[in-house]
mmCIF file of C-alpha atoms and ligand atoms in Angstrom:
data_model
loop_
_atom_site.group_PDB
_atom_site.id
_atom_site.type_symbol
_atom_site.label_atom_id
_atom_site.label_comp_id
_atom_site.label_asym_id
_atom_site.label_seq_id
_atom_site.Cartn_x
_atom_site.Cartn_y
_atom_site.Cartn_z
ATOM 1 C CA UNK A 127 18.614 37.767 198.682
ATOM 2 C CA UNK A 128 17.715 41.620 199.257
ATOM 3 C CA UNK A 129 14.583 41.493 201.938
ATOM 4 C CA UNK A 130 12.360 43.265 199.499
ATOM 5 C CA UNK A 131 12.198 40.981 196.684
ATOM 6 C CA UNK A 132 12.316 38.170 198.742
ATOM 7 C CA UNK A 133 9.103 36.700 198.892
ATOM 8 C CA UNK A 134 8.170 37.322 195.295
ATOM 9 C CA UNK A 135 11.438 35.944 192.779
ATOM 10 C CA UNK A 136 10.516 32.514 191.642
ATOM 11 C CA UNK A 137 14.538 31.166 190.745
ATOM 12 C CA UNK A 138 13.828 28.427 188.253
ATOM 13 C CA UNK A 139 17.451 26.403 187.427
ATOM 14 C CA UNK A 140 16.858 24.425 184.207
ATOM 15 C CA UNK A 141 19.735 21.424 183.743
ATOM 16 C CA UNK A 142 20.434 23.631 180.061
ATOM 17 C CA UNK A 143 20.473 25.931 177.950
ATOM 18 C CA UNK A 144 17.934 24.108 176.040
ATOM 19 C CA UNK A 145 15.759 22.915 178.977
ATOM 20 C CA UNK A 146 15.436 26.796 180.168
ATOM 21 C CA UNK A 147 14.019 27.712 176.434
ATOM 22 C CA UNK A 148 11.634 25.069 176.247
ATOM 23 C CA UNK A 149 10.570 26.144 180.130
ATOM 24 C CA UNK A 150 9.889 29.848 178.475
ATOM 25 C CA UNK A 151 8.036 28.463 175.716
ATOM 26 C CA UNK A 152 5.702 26.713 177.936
ATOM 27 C CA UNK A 153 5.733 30.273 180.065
ATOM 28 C CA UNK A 154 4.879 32.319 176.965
ATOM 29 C CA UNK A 155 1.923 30.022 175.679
ATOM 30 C CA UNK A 156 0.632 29.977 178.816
ATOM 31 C CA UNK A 157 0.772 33.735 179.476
ATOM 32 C CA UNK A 158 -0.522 34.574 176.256
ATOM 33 C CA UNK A 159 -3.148 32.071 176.320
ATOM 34 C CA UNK A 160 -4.562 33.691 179.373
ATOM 35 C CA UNK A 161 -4.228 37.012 178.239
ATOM 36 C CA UNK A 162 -6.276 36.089 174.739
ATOM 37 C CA UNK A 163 -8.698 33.709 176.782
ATOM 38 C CA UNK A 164 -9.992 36.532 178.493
ATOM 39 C CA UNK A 165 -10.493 38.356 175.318
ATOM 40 C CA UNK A 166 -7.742 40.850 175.507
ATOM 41 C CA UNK A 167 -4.802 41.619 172.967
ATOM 42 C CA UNK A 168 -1.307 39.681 174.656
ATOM 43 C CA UNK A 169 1.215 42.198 174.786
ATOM 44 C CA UNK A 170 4.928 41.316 175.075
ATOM 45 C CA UNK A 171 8.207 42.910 175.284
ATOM 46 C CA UNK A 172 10.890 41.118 174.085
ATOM 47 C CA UNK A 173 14.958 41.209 174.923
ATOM 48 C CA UNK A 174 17.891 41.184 172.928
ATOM 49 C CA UNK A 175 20.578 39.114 173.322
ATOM 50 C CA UNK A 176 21.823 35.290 172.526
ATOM 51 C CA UNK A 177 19.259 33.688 174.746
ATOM 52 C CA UNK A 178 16.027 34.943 173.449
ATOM 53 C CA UNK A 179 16.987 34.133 169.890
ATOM 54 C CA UNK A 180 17.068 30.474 170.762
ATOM 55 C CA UNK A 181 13.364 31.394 172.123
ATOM 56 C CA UNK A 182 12.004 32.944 168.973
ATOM 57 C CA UNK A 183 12.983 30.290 167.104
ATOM 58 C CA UNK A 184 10.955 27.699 169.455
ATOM 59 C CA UNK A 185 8.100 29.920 169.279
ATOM 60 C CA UNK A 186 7.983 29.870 165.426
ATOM 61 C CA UNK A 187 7.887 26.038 165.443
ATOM 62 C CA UNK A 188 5.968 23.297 166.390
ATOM 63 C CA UNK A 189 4.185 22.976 168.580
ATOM 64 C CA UNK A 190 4.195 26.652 169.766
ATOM 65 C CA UNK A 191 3.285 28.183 166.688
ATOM 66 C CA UNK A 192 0.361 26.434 166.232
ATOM 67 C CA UNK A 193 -0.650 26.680 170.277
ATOM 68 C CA UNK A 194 -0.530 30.754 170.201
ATOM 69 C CA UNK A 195 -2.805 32.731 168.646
ATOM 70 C CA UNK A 196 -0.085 35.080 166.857
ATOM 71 C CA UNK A 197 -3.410 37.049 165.703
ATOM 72 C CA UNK A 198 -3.885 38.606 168.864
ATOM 73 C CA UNK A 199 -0.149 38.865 169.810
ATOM 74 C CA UNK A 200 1.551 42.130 170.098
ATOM 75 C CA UNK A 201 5.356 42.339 170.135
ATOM 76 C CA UNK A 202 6.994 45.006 171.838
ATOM 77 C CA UNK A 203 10.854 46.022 172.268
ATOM 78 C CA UNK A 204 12.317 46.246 175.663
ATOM 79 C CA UNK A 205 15.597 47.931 174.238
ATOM 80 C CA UNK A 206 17.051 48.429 171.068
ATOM 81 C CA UNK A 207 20.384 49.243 169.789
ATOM 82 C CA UNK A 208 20.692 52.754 167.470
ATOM 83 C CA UNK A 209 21.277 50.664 164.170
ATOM 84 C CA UNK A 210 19.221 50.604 161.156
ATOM 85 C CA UNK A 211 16.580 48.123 161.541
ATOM 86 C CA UNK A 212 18.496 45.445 159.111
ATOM 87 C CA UNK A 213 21.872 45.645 161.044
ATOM 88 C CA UNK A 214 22.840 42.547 162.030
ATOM 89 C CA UNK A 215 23.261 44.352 165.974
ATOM 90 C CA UNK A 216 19.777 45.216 165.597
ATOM 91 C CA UNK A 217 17.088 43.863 168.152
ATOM 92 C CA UNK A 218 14.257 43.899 165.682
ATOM 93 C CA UNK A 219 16.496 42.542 163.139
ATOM 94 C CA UNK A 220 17.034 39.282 165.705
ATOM 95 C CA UNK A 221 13.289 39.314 166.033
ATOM 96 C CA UNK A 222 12.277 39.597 163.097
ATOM 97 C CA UNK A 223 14.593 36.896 161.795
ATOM 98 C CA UNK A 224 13.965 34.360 164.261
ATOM 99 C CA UNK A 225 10.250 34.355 165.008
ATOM 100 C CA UNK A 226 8.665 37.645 163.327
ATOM 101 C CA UNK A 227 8.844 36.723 159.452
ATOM 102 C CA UNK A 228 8.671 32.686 160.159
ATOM 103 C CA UNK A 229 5.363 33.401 162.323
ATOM 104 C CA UNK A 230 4.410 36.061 159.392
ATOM 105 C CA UNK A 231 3.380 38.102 162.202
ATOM 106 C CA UNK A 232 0.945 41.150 160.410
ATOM 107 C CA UNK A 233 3.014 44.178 160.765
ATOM 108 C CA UNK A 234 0.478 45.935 162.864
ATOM 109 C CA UNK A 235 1.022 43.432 165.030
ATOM 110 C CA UNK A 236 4.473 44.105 165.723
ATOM 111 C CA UNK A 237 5.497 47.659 167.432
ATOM 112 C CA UNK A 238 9.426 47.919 166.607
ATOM 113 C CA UNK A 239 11.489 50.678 168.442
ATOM 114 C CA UNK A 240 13.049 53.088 165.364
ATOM 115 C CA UNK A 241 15.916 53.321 166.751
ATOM 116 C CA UNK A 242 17.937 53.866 162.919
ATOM 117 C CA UNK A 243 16.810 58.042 163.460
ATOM 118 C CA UNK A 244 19.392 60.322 164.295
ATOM 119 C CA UNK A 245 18.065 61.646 167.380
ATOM 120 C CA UNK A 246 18.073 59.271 170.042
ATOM 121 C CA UNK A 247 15.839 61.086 172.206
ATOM 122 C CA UNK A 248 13.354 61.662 169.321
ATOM 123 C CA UNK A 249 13.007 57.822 168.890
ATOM 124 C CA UNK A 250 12.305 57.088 172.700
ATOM 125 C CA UNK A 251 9.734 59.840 172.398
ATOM 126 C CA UNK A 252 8.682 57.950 169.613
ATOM 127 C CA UNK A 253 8.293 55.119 170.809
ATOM 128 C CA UNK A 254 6.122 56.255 174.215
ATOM 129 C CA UNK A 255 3.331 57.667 171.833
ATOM 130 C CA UNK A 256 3.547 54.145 170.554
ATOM 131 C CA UNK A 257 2.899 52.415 173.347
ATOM 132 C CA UNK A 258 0.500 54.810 174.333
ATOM 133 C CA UNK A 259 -1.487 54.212 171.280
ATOM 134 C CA UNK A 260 -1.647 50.186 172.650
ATOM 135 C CA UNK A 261 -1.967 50.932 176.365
ATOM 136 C CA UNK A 262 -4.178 53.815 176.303
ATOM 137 C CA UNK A 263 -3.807 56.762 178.929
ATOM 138 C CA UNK A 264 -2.667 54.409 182.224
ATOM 139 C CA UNK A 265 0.450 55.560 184.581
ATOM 140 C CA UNK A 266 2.396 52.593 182.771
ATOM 141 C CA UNK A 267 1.676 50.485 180.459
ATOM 142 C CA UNK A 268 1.110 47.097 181.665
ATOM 143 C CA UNK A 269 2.585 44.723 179.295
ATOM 144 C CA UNK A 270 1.092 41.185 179.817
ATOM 145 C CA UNK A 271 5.015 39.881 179.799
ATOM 146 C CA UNK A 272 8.327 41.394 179.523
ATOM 147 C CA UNK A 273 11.233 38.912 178.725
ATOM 148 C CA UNK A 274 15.122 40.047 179.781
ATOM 149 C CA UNK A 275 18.008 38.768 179.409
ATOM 150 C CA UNK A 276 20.737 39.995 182.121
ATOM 151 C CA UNK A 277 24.238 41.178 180.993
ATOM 152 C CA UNK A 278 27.572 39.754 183.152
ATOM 153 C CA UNK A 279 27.876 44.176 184.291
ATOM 154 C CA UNK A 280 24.099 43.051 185.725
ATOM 155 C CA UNK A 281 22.168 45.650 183.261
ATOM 156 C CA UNK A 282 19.208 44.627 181.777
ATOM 157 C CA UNK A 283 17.487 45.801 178.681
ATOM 158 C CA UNK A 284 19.333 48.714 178.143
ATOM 159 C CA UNK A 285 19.269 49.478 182.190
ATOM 160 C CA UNK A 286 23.285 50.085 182.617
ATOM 161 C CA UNK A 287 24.792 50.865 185.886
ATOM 162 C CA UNK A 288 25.356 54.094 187.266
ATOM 163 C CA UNK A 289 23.384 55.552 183.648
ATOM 164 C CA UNK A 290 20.914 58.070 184.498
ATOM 165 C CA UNK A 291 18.078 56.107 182.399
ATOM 166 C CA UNK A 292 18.320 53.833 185.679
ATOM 167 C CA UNK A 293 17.015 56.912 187.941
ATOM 168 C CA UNK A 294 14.101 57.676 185.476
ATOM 169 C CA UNK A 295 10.792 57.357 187.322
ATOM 170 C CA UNK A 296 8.639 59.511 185.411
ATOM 171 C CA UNK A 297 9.437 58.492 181.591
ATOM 172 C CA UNK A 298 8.420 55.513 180.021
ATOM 173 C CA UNK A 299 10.858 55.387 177.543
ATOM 174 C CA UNK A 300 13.891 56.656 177.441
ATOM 175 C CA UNK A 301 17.830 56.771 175.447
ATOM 176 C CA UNK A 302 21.006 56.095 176.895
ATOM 177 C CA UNK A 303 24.884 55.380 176.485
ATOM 178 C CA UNK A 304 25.593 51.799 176.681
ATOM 179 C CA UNK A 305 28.281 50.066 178.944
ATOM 180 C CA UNK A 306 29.130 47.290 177.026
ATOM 181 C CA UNK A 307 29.153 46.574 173.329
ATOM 182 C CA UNK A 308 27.796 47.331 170.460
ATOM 183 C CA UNK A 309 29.219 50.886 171.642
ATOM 184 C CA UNK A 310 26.194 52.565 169.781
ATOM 185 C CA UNK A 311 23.305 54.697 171.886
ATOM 186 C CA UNK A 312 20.684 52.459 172.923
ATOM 187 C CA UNK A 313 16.389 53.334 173.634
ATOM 188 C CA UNK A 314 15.269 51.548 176.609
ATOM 189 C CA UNK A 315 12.115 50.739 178.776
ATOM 190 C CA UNK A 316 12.394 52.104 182.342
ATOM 191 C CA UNK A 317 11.973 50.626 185.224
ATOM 192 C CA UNK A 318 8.885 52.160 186.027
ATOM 193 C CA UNK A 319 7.112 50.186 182.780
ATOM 194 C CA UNK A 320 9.465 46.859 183.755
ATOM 195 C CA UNK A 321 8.043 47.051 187.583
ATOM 196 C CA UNK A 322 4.447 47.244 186.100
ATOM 197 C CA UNK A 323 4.215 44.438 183.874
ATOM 198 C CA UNK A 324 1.919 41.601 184.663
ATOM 199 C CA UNK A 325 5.026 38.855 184.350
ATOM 200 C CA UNK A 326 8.367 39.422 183.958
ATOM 201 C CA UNK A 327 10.712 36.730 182.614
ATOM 202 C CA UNK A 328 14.576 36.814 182.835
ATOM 203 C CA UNK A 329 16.397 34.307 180.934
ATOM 204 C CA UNK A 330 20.229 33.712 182.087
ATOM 205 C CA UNK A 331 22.471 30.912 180.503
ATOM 206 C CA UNK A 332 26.496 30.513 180.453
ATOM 207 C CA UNK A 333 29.020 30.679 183.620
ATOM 208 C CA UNK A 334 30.222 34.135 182.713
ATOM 209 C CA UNK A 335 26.684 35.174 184.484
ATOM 210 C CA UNK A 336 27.244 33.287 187.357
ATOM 211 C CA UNK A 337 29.113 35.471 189.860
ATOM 212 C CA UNK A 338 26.407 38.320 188.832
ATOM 213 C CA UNK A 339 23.708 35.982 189.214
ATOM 214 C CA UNK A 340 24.637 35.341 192.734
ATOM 215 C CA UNK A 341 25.220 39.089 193.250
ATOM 216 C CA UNK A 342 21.804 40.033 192.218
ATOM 217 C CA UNK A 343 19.805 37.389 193.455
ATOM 218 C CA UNK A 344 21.487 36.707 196.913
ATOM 219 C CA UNK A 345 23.808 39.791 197.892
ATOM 220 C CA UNK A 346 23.040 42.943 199.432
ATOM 221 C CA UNK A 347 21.413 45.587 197.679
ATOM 222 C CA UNK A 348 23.215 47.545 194.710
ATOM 223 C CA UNK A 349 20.883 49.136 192.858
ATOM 224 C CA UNK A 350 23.474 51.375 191.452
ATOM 225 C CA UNK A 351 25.877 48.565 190.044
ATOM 226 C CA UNK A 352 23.191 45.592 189.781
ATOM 227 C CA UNK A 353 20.188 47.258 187.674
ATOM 228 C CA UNK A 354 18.636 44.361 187.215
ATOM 229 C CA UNK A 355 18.324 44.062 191.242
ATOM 230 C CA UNK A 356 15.615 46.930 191.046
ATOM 231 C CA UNK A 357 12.910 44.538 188.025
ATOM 232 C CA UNK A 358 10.935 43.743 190.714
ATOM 233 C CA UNK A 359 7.090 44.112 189.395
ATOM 234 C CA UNK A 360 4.560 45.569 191.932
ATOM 235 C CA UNK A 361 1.549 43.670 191.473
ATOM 236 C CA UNK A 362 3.003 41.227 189.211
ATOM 237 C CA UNK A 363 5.270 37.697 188.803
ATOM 238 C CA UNK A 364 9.114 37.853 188.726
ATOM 239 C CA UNK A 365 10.650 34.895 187.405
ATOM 240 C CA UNK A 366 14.420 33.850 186.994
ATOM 241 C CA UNK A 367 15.069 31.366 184.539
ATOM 242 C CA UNK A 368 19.065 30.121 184.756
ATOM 243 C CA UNK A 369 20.840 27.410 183.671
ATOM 244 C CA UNK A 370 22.747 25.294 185.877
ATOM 245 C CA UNK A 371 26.180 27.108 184.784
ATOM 246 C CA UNK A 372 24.394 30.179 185.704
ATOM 247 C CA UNK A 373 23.164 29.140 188.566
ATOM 248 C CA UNK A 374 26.710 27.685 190.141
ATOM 249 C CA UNK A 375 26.189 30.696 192.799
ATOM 250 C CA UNK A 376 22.855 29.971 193.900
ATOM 251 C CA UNK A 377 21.461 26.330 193.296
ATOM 252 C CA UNK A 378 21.200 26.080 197.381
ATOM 253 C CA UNK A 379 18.898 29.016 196.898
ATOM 254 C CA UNK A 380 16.826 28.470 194.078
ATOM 255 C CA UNK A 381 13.396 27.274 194.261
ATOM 256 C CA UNK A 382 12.739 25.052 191.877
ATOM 257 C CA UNK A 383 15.655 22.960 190.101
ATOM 258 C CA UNK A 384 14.388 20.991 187.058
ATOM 259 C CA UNK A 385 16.600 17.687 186.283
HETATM 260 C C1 LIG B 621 20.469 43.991 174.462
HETATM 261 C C2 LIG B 621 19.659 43.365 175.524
HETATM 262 C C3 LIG B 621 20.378 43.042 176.788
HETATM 263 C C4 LIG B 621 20.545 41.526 176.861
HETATM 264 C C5 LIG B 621 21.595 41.113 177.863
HETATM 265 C C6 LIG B 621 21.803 39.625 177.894
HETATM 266 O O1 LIG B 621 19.890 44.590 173.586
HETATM 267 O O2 LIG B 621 21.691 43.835 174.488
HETATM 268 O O3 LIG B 621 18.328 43.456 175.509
HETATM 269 O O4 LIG B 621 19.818 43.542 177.945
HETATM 270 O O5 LIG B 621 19.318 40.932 177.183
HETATM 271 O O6 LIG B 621 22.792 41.744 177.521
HETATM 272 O O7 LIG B 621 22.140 39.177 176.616
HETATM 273 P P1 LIG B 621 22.577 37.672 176.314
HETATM 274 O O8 LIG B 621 21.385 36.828 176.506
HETATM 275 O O9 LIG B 621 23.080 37.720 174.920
HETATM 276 O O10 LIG B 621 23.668 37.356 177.280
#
């Protein structure tokens, strides 16, 4: 594990698939109760992906539905693909599906990335002003939790290696090629707005991820080839979810293995 990150990556390994959603369930009600006990708005940036879907669909049943106060719940996008907002390879589309419409979420409640324009650049832009709007004038916005997912090329959200959107430090939003499919542009959070979040959450199932699980979480440092190596919140809480087929690289390591 990279000396720098060290001391502050909580490596959860959940026995499945199923057991690591209903762990982020309990990690999202929590969070958000928090966030809305103190009288604040819970902001949250959700992934793409196979694994969060499973998620949103937890969250829209029982008993999570009922135990967050959707109200004051504001989804955010941490990437999106550059697909109209009803294409099936659309993040919003996912969301919307799975959690979004069966929550009936209030549509100022949710802050969707459009991605569909035909200027990439325009939409990241876009979407900046938008989270200004929420977040008001700060350095970054600091999102109460960001969930990610973590592709088997080790990008996250739409953080691929060797892309310039992975040197950004000044722009909170920004467009980029992608690196694996959908082959379409993509809009991304940088990592400046991933390393200020209050919690970060990484969710990371199936044995393809299990070599580049052990790369990020126990090699040397890659920042280049390993983007997700560099989510490392300042004055915030990392956490790596993984199944046990994810995990085959690191059990030994982890700190917290749940039967
Ligand atoms: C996207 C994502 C991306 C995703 C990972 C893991 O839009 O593609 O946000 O970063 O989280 O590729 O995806 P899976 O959970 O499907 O493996």
């Amino acid at each position: 594990m990279p000396a720098e990150v060290s001391s502050t990556v909580d490596t959860v390994v959940c026995s499945n698939a199923a057991a690591l959603i209903a762990d982020a369930a309990y990690r999202f009600t929590a969070i958000a109760a928090a966030a809305t006990r103190s009288g604040r708005q819970f902001s949250v940036a959700l992934s793409g992906g196979r694994t969060p879907a499973a998620l949103y669909r937890v969250l829209a049943a029982q008993p999570f539905k009922s135990a967050i106060d959707w109200t004051a719940t504001h989804l955010f996008f941490g990437d999106e693909r550059c697909v109209p907002p009803e294409s099936p390879f659309s993040n919003f589309a996912m969301a919307k599906q799975a959690l979004i419409d069966p929550i009936g979420l209030p549509p100022a409640n949710v802050h969707r990335i459009r991605a569909e324009q035909v200027d990439p650049a325009n939409a990241a832009e876009e979407y900046a002003l938008e989270l200004g709007r929420f977040f008001g004038d700060a350095s970054a916005p600091r999102f109460d939790l960001i969930l990610l997912g973590m592709g088997p090329d080790g990008h996250t959200a739409s953080l691929f290696p060797r892309r310039p959107a992975l040197e950004e430090n000044h722009k909170w939003v920004v467009s980029t090629e992608p690196g694996l499919e959908p082959y379409v542009p993509r809009i991304t959070l940088t990592l400046p707005v991933l390393n200020s979040a209050a919690n970060v959450l990484f969710l990371v199932t199936g044995e393809d991820k299990a070599s580049t699980v052990a790369r990020v979480l126990t090699g040397a440092p890659a920042p280049a080839d390993l983007p997700s190596q560099s989510v490392h919140p300042v004055d915030g809480t990392l956490t790596w979810l993984v199944d046990r087929a994810a995990a085959a690289g690191i059990a030994a390591d982890a700190d917290a293995v749940r039967p």
